[in-house]
Structures are given as C-alpha cells and as structure tokens.
Amino acid sequence: MDHRPHRPLFRFAAPSVAALLALTTACTGGTVQGRPGASGLRDPFFPKAGNGGYDVRHYDLDLAYRPDSGELHGTAVITARALQGLSSFNLDLTGLDVESVDVQGEGARFNRTGQELTIRPAEDLEKGQEFRTVVRYSGKPKVVTDPDGSEEGWIRTEGGGAVGVGEPTGSMAWFPGNHHPADKAAYDISLRVPKGYEAVSNGQLVSRAEQHGDQSGDSVFRWRSVEPMASYLATAAVGKYRISTATTSAGIPVYNAVVPELEAKSAEALGRIPEIVDWGSGRFGPYPFSAAGAIVEDEGALGYALETQTRPVYPGAPTVDLVVHELAHQWFGNSVSPKSWRDMWLNEGFATYAEWLWSEDHGGPTAEERFTAFEEGDTEVDPAADSEWWAFPPASPPGPEHISGAPVYYRGAMVLHRIRQEVGDKAFFDLVRGWAADHRHGNVSTADFTAYAEQKTGRDLDEVWKTWLHGKERPST
Ligand code: TRP
Ligand code: ZN
C-alpha cells in the first residue's frame, strides 16, 4: 500500500547530474527501502516510551502559552538521524491536536493511536540520513498520572501560570518527541507568554524580547540547552516569578525564578546554590552543565521536587538538603542517565548519598551514622530511617509504581556506602568521580555500574551486590 502522491521525477527537460544518478540507482534497484521504526524502546517498565529507528539530535520547541485559557500552541522542529531505512516512524505525544507534520519540508501523513504519533514521510528516509520533522500542534495540555499516582505533564499553578514536568513520561503531554532517557538531545525552547509573565526553561537565557510589532505585548523568552538532555528533564515554567541571578566560583551562571510569596522563604537555600555546585564539583568532578538555578512553585503545585536539567523545580521553598539532592542529580541522572527506568537507583541512590555526604562535610551526621540509623530505624538521625527501605532490592523494583519507592533512594544510598566500607574513602571517591567522568552525558545500567566499580577498585564486590543491590531479604551488616 503506497499513499504517496505521484510526483514527476523531472520538472525540466535537462536533468541535473544528481537527478541522473538518482535515476540510475532507481533503475538498478537501489531505491531507498524503508521499514517502520519501532513504536517503543521496550523499556521494562514503560515499553511504549521512546521509539526505534532514529536518534534525535536537536529539539527546537516554539511554544506560546495563554494562562487564561490554558491553551498551548507549539511548533516542534526535531532534527534526527535515521538509524535504519524508515518508511515511517513514531513520536510520543498524548493529548493536544496535531495540525500538521512536515518531514524534510514536505507534508507527511500521520495518525495517532494512544501515545504514538506515527508519521509517514512522503519519501522513505535512508539509513544514516539526518532529517527534519516539523510538528504543529495546539490544545490544552494534560496532566499525566504516574503508575504511583503522582502527577506530571502540564500542571497549572495557583498563580495563573503552569509548569511542564516529565519524570518519567510526562513530557509527551507538552511536546512530541522520543520520550525515553536513552535518546538525549540538545534543545532550544522558546516560550511566548502574555505581558507580565516570566517564562523559564532549561539552560541559558539567550534572549528576552517584548513583541511590539504585532501589538500583542507578549514576551518571548529563548532558552538554550547545549549539553544533551533526556526529555524527562525538560521543563517550561510560566508564572509571575521574581528572578534572581548569581555566578558560581567556576563561572557558571545561576538563574532562579520564585513565586513572589516564597521569595523570602527561599532566599537562604537558593543563595547557597553556588556553594553547593562548587561543593559537588569537589566531590563528584566538574559540574556537567553550563547553567544552574531553580524554579520555586507554590506548595500545592506539585507533590515532589524534580531535578529538571540545570534548573530543578521545587514545590514550595526548598531546604538546603533538597537543593543538594536535586543538584546532585545534575551529575547522577542528568549527565549520567539511566538506560532504563528500572535503573532508577543509579539516580536516586546517588542523589540521596550526596545528601549524606553534604551532611558529613558540614557538621551533621556522617554517612556511616546515617547508614547505621537506617539499619536501626533511628529517626533522630534521619526522619526517613523508619521507611521500609528494605522492601525490595533497589536494582529491581517490583514494577513501575515503585521506581520512586524508599528502597530506590535509601537502600540505593546504602549500597554506595557498603562499597565505601569495603574499599575505603580514597578508592570510593575515585570510583564516584570516575563514574561521573567516564559516563558524562551518557547512559548506564546497573550492570555497567557493578562492572565499573569492580574494575575501578580492583575488588570483588559480589557480596555487596548479592545482599544489598539484588537481595530480596532485609540485609544486615
Ligand atoms: N526524581 C525526583 C527527586 O528525587 C522525584 C520524582 C518525581 C520521581 N517524579 C518521579 C522519581 C518519577 C521517579 C519517578 O527529586
Ligand atoms: Zn531524586
């Protein structure tokens, strides 16, 4: 079945050399023969997330948001490389109306089933070919509910604005894409909002302009993320924020946006962002991104904080510990990203352990004391110590509803501390820094980590893996 419109091969009498060559290959049977790209990356927990057959290089998202109506108008220009010959390929998108899709400048057929936007280009794409897809869409983006009941996607806030958050699968509610952490890309995100609103996203603010020409009085904010980003870490926040800026000692610009009511309450913790980034750089190696900051929303907006790249989102004024946690994710999760959603402990175990290290380095309980507190359920040392941190092995949550469960965070951190107990401080911190450096802007699995840890430390850590990482029983030392 071929829906392609018939197009004459030559418009003019004298064919170009390129056209002649194309004709020659066509005659010898060398025409591009594509097949459909896979509709999911077979993630063990979210099998439909992401798509096969191509690799996104860059997203250019042009978004206009109207807080009054909650309407979003978007143009997504997606530059990708075909990993196989493609007769069709998918993007993930949920809700919203798709107005048109172009591939390589030509109108493409498309249809939608569930979260899959299937696109059939006018001409098959060749393996290795870089191609551009333009999706025009609009509508009221929806809230996505996770298997564990938490909410993500596009969340409208009390102040009349909204925030887009995506872990694990919410980003498909506000832009079409290859929504799995295995496919990272650079981003340019442009946000157009009515006068009086601020618009904040990841990376650096390239420009901010008031639109006078069209009388709208809208403001357009252009944000750029040059380092690769997994789509669940993209954010777009619209609100009447107060903006503050700073610079770390390494020269990284900090840009914070805070709802006005929480400006005073947030000042202390946000004021320490440069110090926390510097501290993390000492502990984990150079900060992996060229920007930092925070977005502070009303308490009711979200049920959790999220480590959105360079600029985490906080539900209310954050504590210093929470800022340490979300900034630690910039190394662990954002730069070194999971290959699958089952590998979440590599994000959360490290970010939790970073809090333990911060405490140790700043006169609080040491990581050893914290570890013991969890074993003993001592909530004086850590209020979370009585959680069911042993309920399942951190490397294999029983299902997608458990990827942010207590064992992923606390037993994940305990795995790291067990390694430290085995190998000593010097080898342990060499391991942590090596892991962040050797997998910078990459993707990793649990097996990658265990192999790396043994190779880097030269030690057999099988007992740690068996008991703490993979064991079903409650571990004890
Ligand atoms: N990653 C967030 C944090 O630790 C928490 C979180 C929010 C989360 N949504 C999630 C974890 C979905 C796993 C899955 O700060
Ligand atoms: Zn976390």
Coordinates of C-alpha atoms and ligand atoms in Angstrom, one line a residue:
M1 CA 0.0 0.0 0.0
D2 CA 1.5 3.3 -1.1
H3 CA -0.2 6.5 -0.2
R4 CA 2.5 8.7 -1.7
P5 CA 1.2 11.2 -4.3
H6 CA 2.7 10.7 -7.7
R7 CA 5.3 13.3 -8.4
P8 CA 7.1 13.6 -11.7
L9 CA 10.8 12.8 -11.4
F10 CA 11.9 15.7 -13.6
R11 CA 10.3 19.1 -13.8
F12 CA 12.7 20.4 -16.5
A13 CA 14.0 19.0 -19.7
A14 CA 17.7 18.9 -18.6
P15 CA 18.1 16.7 -15.6
S16 CA 20.9 17.6 -13.1
V17 CA 23.7 15.2 -12.5
A18 CA 22.3 14.3 -9.1
A19 CA 18.9 13.5 -10.6
L20 CA 20.6 11.3 -13.2
L21 CA 22.4 9.5 -10.5
A22 CA 19.2 9.1 -8.6
L23 CA 17.6 7.7 -11.7
T24 CA 20.4 5.3 -12.2
T25 CA 20.2 3.9 -8.7
A26 CA 16.5 3.7 -9.0
C27 CA 16.9 1.6 -12.2
T28 CA 19.4 -0.7 -10.6
G29 CA 17.1 -1.4 -7.7
G30 CA 19.0 0.8 -5.2
T31 CA 16.0 3.0 -4.2
V32 CA 15.6 3.7 -0.5
Q33 CA 13.7 0.9 1.0
G34 CA 12.5 1.9 4.5
R35 CA 10.5 -0.1 7.1
P36 CA 8.6 1.2 10.1
G37 CA 10.6 2.3 13.1
A38 CA 9.7 0.6 16.4
S39 CA 6.9 2.2 18.4
G40 CA 8.7 1.8 21.7
L41 CA 12.1 1.1 23.1
R42 CA 10.9 -1.9 25.2
D43 CA 11.8 -0.3 28.5
P44 CA 11.0 -3.0 31.1
F45 CA 8.6 -0.6 32.9
F46 CA 7.4 1.7 30.1
P47 CA 7.6 -0.4 26.9
K48 CA 5.9 2.2 24.7
A49 CA 8.2 5.1 25.8
G50 CA 10.6 6.3 23.2
N51 CA 10.7 5.0 19.6
G52 CA 13.1 3.0 17.5
G53 CA 14.8 3.7 14.2
Y54 CA 16.1 7.2 14.8
D55 CA 18.2 9.3 17.1
V56 CA 17.2 12.9 17.9
R57 CA 20.0 15.4 17.7
H58 CA 18.1 18.6 18.5
Y59 CA 14.6 19.8 19.5
D60 CA 13.6 23.3 18.6
L61 CA 10.4 24.0 20.6
D62 CA 8.5 27.2 19.9
L63 CA 5.7 27.4 22.4
A64 CA 3.1 30.0 23.1
Y65 CA 1.1 29.7 26.3
R66 CA -2.1 31.6 27.3
P67 CA -2.5 31.3 31.0
D68 CA -6.2 32.5 30.9
S69 CA -7.4 29.7 28.7
G70 CA -4.7 27.1 29.4
E71 CA -4.1 26.8 25.7
L72 CA -0.7 25.9 24.3
H73 CA 0.4 26.5 20.7
G74 CA 3.5 24.7 19.7
T75 CA 5.8 24.1 16.8
A76 CA 8.4 21.4 17.3
V77 CA 11.3 21.1 14.9
I78 CA 13.0 17.8 15.5
T79 CA 16.3 17.1 13.9
A80 CA 17.2 13.4 14.0
R81 CA 19.3 10.8 12.3
A82 CA 17.8 7.7 10.8
L83 CA 19.3 4.5 12.3
Q84 CA 17.7 2.4 9.6
G85 CA 15.8 2.9 6.4
L86 CA 12.5 4.3 7.5
S87 CA 9.2 4.2 5.7
S88 CA 7.5 5.5 8.9
F89 CA 8.5 6.4 12.4
N90 CA 6.8 7.4 15.7
L91 CA 6.9 10.3 18.1
D92 CA 5.3 10.1 21.6
L93 CA 2.6 12.6 22.2
T94 CA -0.5 12.5 24.4
G95 CA -3.5 14.8 24.2
L96 CA -3.3 18.0 22.1
D97 CA -4.3 18.4 18.5
V98 CA -1.8 17.9 15.7
E99 CA -2.4 20.3 12.9
S100 CA 0.4 19.3 10.5
V101 CA 3.5 17.3 10.2
D102 CA 6.3 18.0 7.6
V103 CA 9.3 15.9 7.1
Q104 CA 12.2 17.3 5.0
G105 CA 10.0 20.2 4.0
E106 CA 7.2 18.1 2.6
G107 CA 3.8 17.4 4.1
A108 CA 3.7 14.0 5.7
R109 CA 0.8 11.7 6.5
F110 CA 0.3 10.9 10.2
N111 CA -2.1 9.2 12.5
R112 CA -2.4 8.8 16.3
T113 CA -3.0 5.7 18.4
G114 CA -2.6 6.1 22.2
Q115 CA 0.6 8.0 22.8
E116 CA 2.0 7.1 19.4
L117 CA 2.1 9.7 16.7
T118 CA 3.0 7.7 13.6
I119 CA 4.5 9.7 10.7
R120 CA 4.8 8.5 7.2
P121 CA 7.2 10.8 5.2
A122 CA 6.5 11.5 1.5
E123 CA 9.7 9.7 0.8
D124 CA 11.4 6.9 2.7
L125 CA 14.4 8.0 4.8
E126 CA 17.7 6.5 4.3
K127 CA 19.8 4.8 7.0
G128 CA 22.2 7.5 8.3
Q129 CA 20.3 10.3 6.9
E130 CA 19.7 13.4 9.0
F131 CA 16.1 14.6 8.7
R132 CA 13.9 17.4 10.0
T133 CA 10.4 16.9 11.2
V134 CA 8.1 19.8 11.9
V135 CA 5.0 19.2 14.1
R136 CA 2.5 22.0 14.6
Y137 CA 0.1 21.4 17.4
S138 CA -2.2 23.0 20.0
G139 CA -4.7 22.5 22.7
K140 CA -4.9 22.3 26.5
P141 CA -2.0 20.0 27.5
K142 CA -3.0 17.4 30.1
V143 CA -1.9 16.2 33.4
V144 CA -0.4 12.7 33.2
T145 CA -0.8 10.4 36.2
D146 CA 2.0 8.0 37.0
P147 CA 1.6 4.4 37.9
D148 CA 2.3 5.5 41.5
G149 CA -0.4 8.2 41.4
S150 CA 1.8 11.2 41.2
E151 CA 1.1 13.9 38.6
E152 CA 3.3 15.3 35.8
G153 CA 2.9 16.6 32.3
W154 CA 1.5 20.1 32.2
I155 CA 0.5 21.4 35.6
R156 CA -1.4 24.7 36.0
T157 CA -0.4 26.6 39.1
E158 CA -2.3 28.8 41.5
G159 CA -0.5 31.9 40.4
G160 CA -2.2 31.6 37.0
G161 CA 0.8 30.0 35.3
A162 CA 1.9 26.4 34.6
V163 CA 4.8 24.1 34.7
G164 CA 5.8 21.3 32.4
V165 CA 7.5 18.3 34.2
G166 CA 8.2 14.9 32.8
E167 CA 9.5 12.2 35.0
P168 CA 9.0 9.5 33.9
T169 CA 6.6 10.0 31.0
G170 CA 5.0 13.5 31.3
S171 CA 6.9 15.4 28.7
M172 CA 4.8 13.8 25.9
A173 CA 1.9 16.0 27.3
W174 CA 3.6 19.2 26.1
F175 CA 5.8 18.3 23.2
P176 CA 6.2 15.4 20.7
G177 CA 9.5 13.6 21.0
N178 CA 11.4 10.4 21.5
H179 CA 10.4 10.3 25.1
H180 CA 12.8 7.8 26.7
P181 CA 16.0 8.8 28.5
A182 CA 18.1 6.6 26.1
D183 CA 17.8 9.3 23.5
K184 CA 19.3 12.6 24.7
A185 CA 19.4 15.7 22.5
A186 CA 20.2 19.4 22.6
Y187 CA 17.3 21.8 23.0
D188 CA 16.2 25.3 22.1
I189 CA 13.0 26.2 23.9
S190 CA 11.3 29.4 23.1
L191 CA 8.3 30.5 25.2
R192 CA 5.9 33.2 24.3
V193 CA 3.7 34.4 27.2
P194 CA 1.5 37.4 27.8
K195 CA 3.0 40.6 29.2
G196 CA 3.6 40.4 32.9
Y197 CA 4.6 36.7 32.9
E198 CA 8.0 35.3 33.1
A199 CA 8.9 32.1 31.2
V200 CA 11.7 29.8 32.4
S201 CA 13.2 26.7 30.9
N202 CA 16.5 24.7 31.0
G203 CA 19.9 26.1 30.2
Q204 CA 20.8 29.7 29.4
L205 CA 18.5 32.5 28.5
V206 CA 19.6 33.6 25.1
S207 CA 17.2 36.5 24.7
R208 CA 14.1 38.0 26.1
A209 CA 12.0 40.3 23.9
E210 CA 8.8 42.2 24.2
Q211 CA 6.7 41.9 21.0
H212 CA 5.8 45.4 20.0
G213 CA 5.5 44.8 16.3
D214 CA 2.3 42.8 16.5
Q215 CA 0.7 44.8 19.3
S216 CA 0.3 41.7 21.4
G217 CA 2.6 42.9 24.2
D218 CA 3.7 39.3 24.6
S219 CA 7.1 38.4 25.9
V220 CA 9.3 35.8 24.2
F221 CA 12.0 34.0 26.2
R222 CA 14.5 31.9 24.3
W223 CA 16.3 29.2 26.3
R224 CA 19.1 27.1 25.1
S225 CA 20.4 23.7 26.4
V226 CA 23.7 22.9 24.6
E227 CA 24.5 19.8 26.6
P228 CA 22.5 16.6 25.9
M229 CA 19.3 16.3 27.8
A230 CA 16.9 13.4 28.4
S231 CA 13.3 14.6 27.6
Y232 CA 12.0 13.9 31.1
L233 CA 14.4 16.6 32.4
A234 CA 13.0 19.3 30.1
T235 CA 10.8 22.0 31.8
A236 CA 8.9 25.0 30.8
A237 CA 7.5 27.2 33.6
V238 CA 5.3 30.2 33.2
G239 CA 4.4 32.5 36.1
K240 CA 4.8 35.9 37.8
Y241 CA 8.2 34.9 39.2
R242 CA 10.8 37.0 40.9
I243 CA 14.1 36.4 39.2
S244 CA 17.5 36.4 40.9
T245 CA 20.9 35.6 39.4
A246 CA 24.3 34.7 40.7
T247 CA 27.5 33.0 39.5
T248 CA 29.5 30.1 40.9
S249 CA 33.2 30.4 41.5
A250 CA 33.8 28.4 38.3
G251 CA 31.8 31.0 36.4
I252 CA 28.5 29.0 35.9
P253 CA 25.6 31.4 35.7
V254 CA 22.7 30.8 38.2
Y255 CA 19.2 31.9 37.3
N256 CA 16.4 31.4 39.8
A257 CA 12.7 32.0 39.4
V258 CA 10.5 32.1 42.5
V259 CA 6.8 32.8 43.1
P260 CA 6.6 36.1 44.9
E261 CA 5.1 34.7 48.1
L262 CA 8.1 32.4 48.6
E263 CA 10.8 34.8 47.7
A264 CA 11.9 35.5 51.3
K265 CA 11.4 31.9 52.5
S266 CA 13.5 30.5 49.6
A267 CA 16.3 33.0 49.8
E268 CA 18.6 31.2 52.2
A269 CA 18.6 27.8 50.4
L270 CA 18.8 29.3 46.9
G271 CA 21.5 31.7 48.0
R272 CA 23.6 28.6 48.6
I273 CA 23.3 27.2 45.1
P274 CA 26.8 28.5 44.0
E275 CA 28.3 26.9 47.1
I276 CA 26.5 23.6 46.6
V277 CA 27.6 23.4 42.9
D278 CA 31.2 24.2 44.0
W279 CA 31.0 21.5 46.7
G280 CA 29.6 19.0 44.2
S281 CA 32.4 19.8 41.8
G282 CA 34.9 18.9 44.5
R283 CA 33.2 15.7 45.4
F284 CA 32.0 14.4 42.0
G285 CA 34.1 16.3 39.5
P286 CA 33.4 19.3 37.2
Y287 CA 29.7 20.4 37.1
P288 CA 28.4 18.9 33.8
F289 CA 26.3 21.8 32.6
S290 CA 26.8 25.5 31.6
A291 CA 24.0 26.8 33.7
A292 CA 22.3 26.3 37.1
G293 CA 19.4 27.6 39.1
A294 CA 15.9 26.8 40.5
I295 CA 12.2 27.2 39.9
V296 CA 10.2 27.6 43.0
E297 CA 6.4 27.0 42.7
D298 CA 3.6 27.2 45.2
E299 CA 3.5 24.4 47.7
G300 CA 0.3 22.9 46.2
A301 CA 1.6 22.8 42.6
L302 CA 3.5 19.5 42.7
G303 CA 3.8 16.7 45.1
Y304 CA 7.6 16.4 44.6
A305 CA 10.7 18.2 43.6
L306 CA 12.2 17.4 40.2
E307 CA 15.8 17.7 39.0
T308 CA 14.9 19.3 35.7
Q309 CA 18.2 19.9 33.9
T310 CA 20.2 22.8 35.2
R311 CA 17.1 24.3 36.9
P312 CA 15.2 22.0 39.3
V313 CA 11.6 22.6 40.1
Y314 CA 10.7 22.8 43.8
P315 CA 7.2 22.5 45.4
G316 CA 7.5 25.4 47.9
A317 CA 10.6 26.9 49.5
P318 CA 13.3 24.2 49.4
T319 CA 15.5 23.1 52.3
V320 CA 19.3 23.1 51.7
D321 CA 19.2 19.3 51.7
L322 CA 16.6 19.2 49.0
V323 CA 18.7 21.6 46.9
V324 CA 21.7 19.4 47.5
H325 CA 19.7 16.4 46.3
E326 CA 18.4 18.0 43.1
L327 CA 21.8 19.5 42.2
A328 CA 23.5 16.1 42.8
H329 CA 21.1 14.7 40.2
Q330 CA 22.8 17.0 37.6
W331 CA 25.8 14.6 37.8
F332 CA 23.8 11.5 38.6
G333 CA 20.7 11.1 36.5
N334 CA 21.1 14.1 34.2
S335 CA 24.6 13.8 32.9
V336 CA 25.0 10.1 33.8
S337 CA 21.5 8.9 32.8
P338 CA 19.7 5.6 33.2
K339 CA 19.4 3.2 30.2
S340 CA 16.0 2.1 31.5
W341 CA 13.5 3.2 34.1
R342 CA 14.4 0.1 36.2
D343 CA 17.8 1.6 36.8
M344 CA 16.4 4.5 38.9
W345 CA 18.5 3.7 41.9
L346 CA 21.5 5.0 40.0
N347 CA 19.8 8.4 40.1
E348 CA 18.2 8.3 43.5
G349 CA 20.7 6.3 45.4
F350 CA 23.5 8.7 44.4
A351 CA 21.4 11.9 45.0
T352 CA 20.5 10.6 48.5
Y353 CA 24.1 9.6 49.2
A354 CA 25.1 13.2 48.2
E355 CA 22.8 14.5 51.0
W356 CA 24.6 12.2 53.4
L357 CA 28.0 13.4 52.2
W358 CA 26.9 17.1 52.4
S359 CA 25.8 16.4 56.0
E360 CA 29.1 14.7 56.7
D361 CA 31.1 17.7 55.3
H362 CA 29.0 20.3 57.1
G363 CA 29.0 19.1 60.7
G364 CA 25.9 16.9 60.5
P365 CA 25.7 13.1 61.0
T366 CA 28.3 11.2 58.9
A367 CA 27.3 8.8 56.1
E368 CA 28.3 6.0 58.5
E369 CA 26.0 7.3 61.2
R370 CA 23.2 7.7 58.6
F371 CA 23.7 4.2 57.3
T372 CA 23.5 2.8 60.9
A373 CA 20.4 4.9 61.6
F374 CA 18.7 3.2 58.7
E375 CA 19.7 -0.2 59.9
E376 CA 18.3 0.6 63.3
G377 CA 15.3 2.7 62.3
D378 CA 16.7 5.7 64.3
T379 CA 14.6 8.7 63.2
E380 CA 16.5 11.1 65.3
V381 CA 19.4 10.9 62.9
D382 CA 17.3 10.7 59.8
P383 CA 13.5 11.1 59.8
A384 CA 13.2 8.6 56.9
A385 CA 15.1 5.9 58.8
D386 CA 11.8 4.1 59.6
S387 CA 10.8 3.8 56.0
E388 CA 10.6 0.3 54.5
W389 CA 13.9 0.8 52.9
W390 CA 14.5 -3.0 52.6
A391 CA 11.1 -3.8 51.0
F392 CA 12.6 -4.7 47.6
P393 CA 16.1 -4.8 46.1
P394 CA 17.0 -1.3 44.7
A395 CA 18.1 -2.8 41.3
S396 CA 14.8 -4.4 40.7
P397 CA 11.7 -2.5 41.8
P398 CA 8.7 -4.9 41.5
G399 CA 7.0 -2.6 39.0
P400 CA 6.8 1.0 37.5
E401 CA 4.8 2.2 40.5
H402 CA 7.8 1.5 42.7
I403 CA 10.5 3.5 40.9
S404 CA 10.4 6.3 43.4
G405 CA 9.9 4.0 46.4
A406 CA 12.0 4.2 49.6
P407 CA 14.4 1.3 48.7
V408 CA 15.4 3.0 45.5
Y409 CA 16.5 6.1 47.5
Y410 CA 17.7 4.8 50.9
R411 CA 18.8 1.3 50.1
G412 CA 20.4 2.7 47.0
A413 CA 22.4 5.1 49.1
M414 CA 23.2 2.2 51.5
V415 CA 24.7 0.2 48.5
L416 CA 27.1 3.0 47.9
H417 CA 28.0 3.2 51.5
R418 CA 28.6 -0.5 51.6
I419 CA 31.1 -0.1 48.7
R420 CA 32.8 2.7 50.7
Q421 CA 33.1 0.5 53.7
E422 CA 34.7 -2.3 51.6
V423 CA 37.2 -0.2 49.6
G424 CA 37.9 2.9 51.9
D425 CA 37.5 6.6 51.2
K426 CA 40.2 7.1 48.6
A427 CA 39.1 4.3 46.3
F428 CA 35.4 5.1 46.8
F429 CA 35.7 8.8 45.8
D430 CA 37.9 7.8 42.9
L431 CA 35.1 5.5 41.8
V432 CA 32.4 8.1 42.2
R433 CA 34.4 10.7 40.2
G434 CA 35.5 8.2 37.6
W435 CA 31.9 7.1 37.1
A436 CA 30.7 10.7 36.6
A437 CA 33.6 11.5 34.3
D438 CA 33.7 8.3 32.2
H439 CA 29.9 8.3 31.6
R440 CA 29.5 12.1 31.3
H441 CA 26.4 12.8 29.1
G442 CA 25.9 9.1 28.6
N443 CA 23.5 6.3 29.6
V444 CA 24.2 3.5 32.1
S445 CA 22.7 0.3 33.5
T446 CA 23.1 -1.4 36.9
A447 CA 25.4 -4.0 35.2
D448 CA 27.5 -1.2 33.8
F449 CA 27.9 0.2 37.4
T450 CA 28.8 -3.1 39.1
A451 CA 31.3 -3.9 36.4
Y452 CA 32.8 -0.4 36.6
A453 CA 33.0 -0.5 40.4
E454 CA 34.9 -3.8 40.4
Q455 CA 37.2 -2.8 37.6
K456 CA 38.0 0.7 39.1
T457 CA 38.6 -0.5 42.6
G458 CA 40.1 -3.9 41.6
R459 CA 37.9 -5.5 44.2
D460 CA 35.4 -8.3 44.1
L461 CA 32.2 -6.7 45.4
D462 CA 29.9 -9.7 44.8
E463 CA 28.7 -9.8 48.3
V464 CA 27.6 -6.2 48.2
W465 CA 25.7 -6.8 45.0
K466 CA 24.1 -10.0 46.2
T467 CA 23.0 -8.8 49.6
W468 CA 22.4 -5.0 49.1
L469 CA 21.7 -4.5 45.5
H470 CA 19.9 -7.6 44.3
G471 CA 18.9 -9.5 47.5
K472 CA 15.3 -9.9 48.4
E473 CA 15.9 -10.3 52.1
R474 CA 16.4 -7.5 54.5
P475 CA 20.2 -7.0 54.5
S476 CA 22.3 -6.6 57.6
T477 CA 25.9 -6.0 58.3
Ligands
TRP1 N1 13.4 12.5 40.9 C1 12.6 13.2 41.9 C2 13.6 13.5 43.0 O1 14.2 12.6 43.5 C3 11.4 12.5 42.4 C4 10.5 12.1 41.4 C5 9.5 12.8 40.8 C6 10.5 10.8 40.7 N2 8.8 12.1 39.9 C7 9.4 10.9 39.8 C8 11.2 9.7 40.8 C9 9.1 9.8 39.0 C10 10.9 8.6 39.9 C11 9.9 8.7 39.1 O2 13.8 14.6 43.4
ZN2 ZN 16.0 12.4 43.4

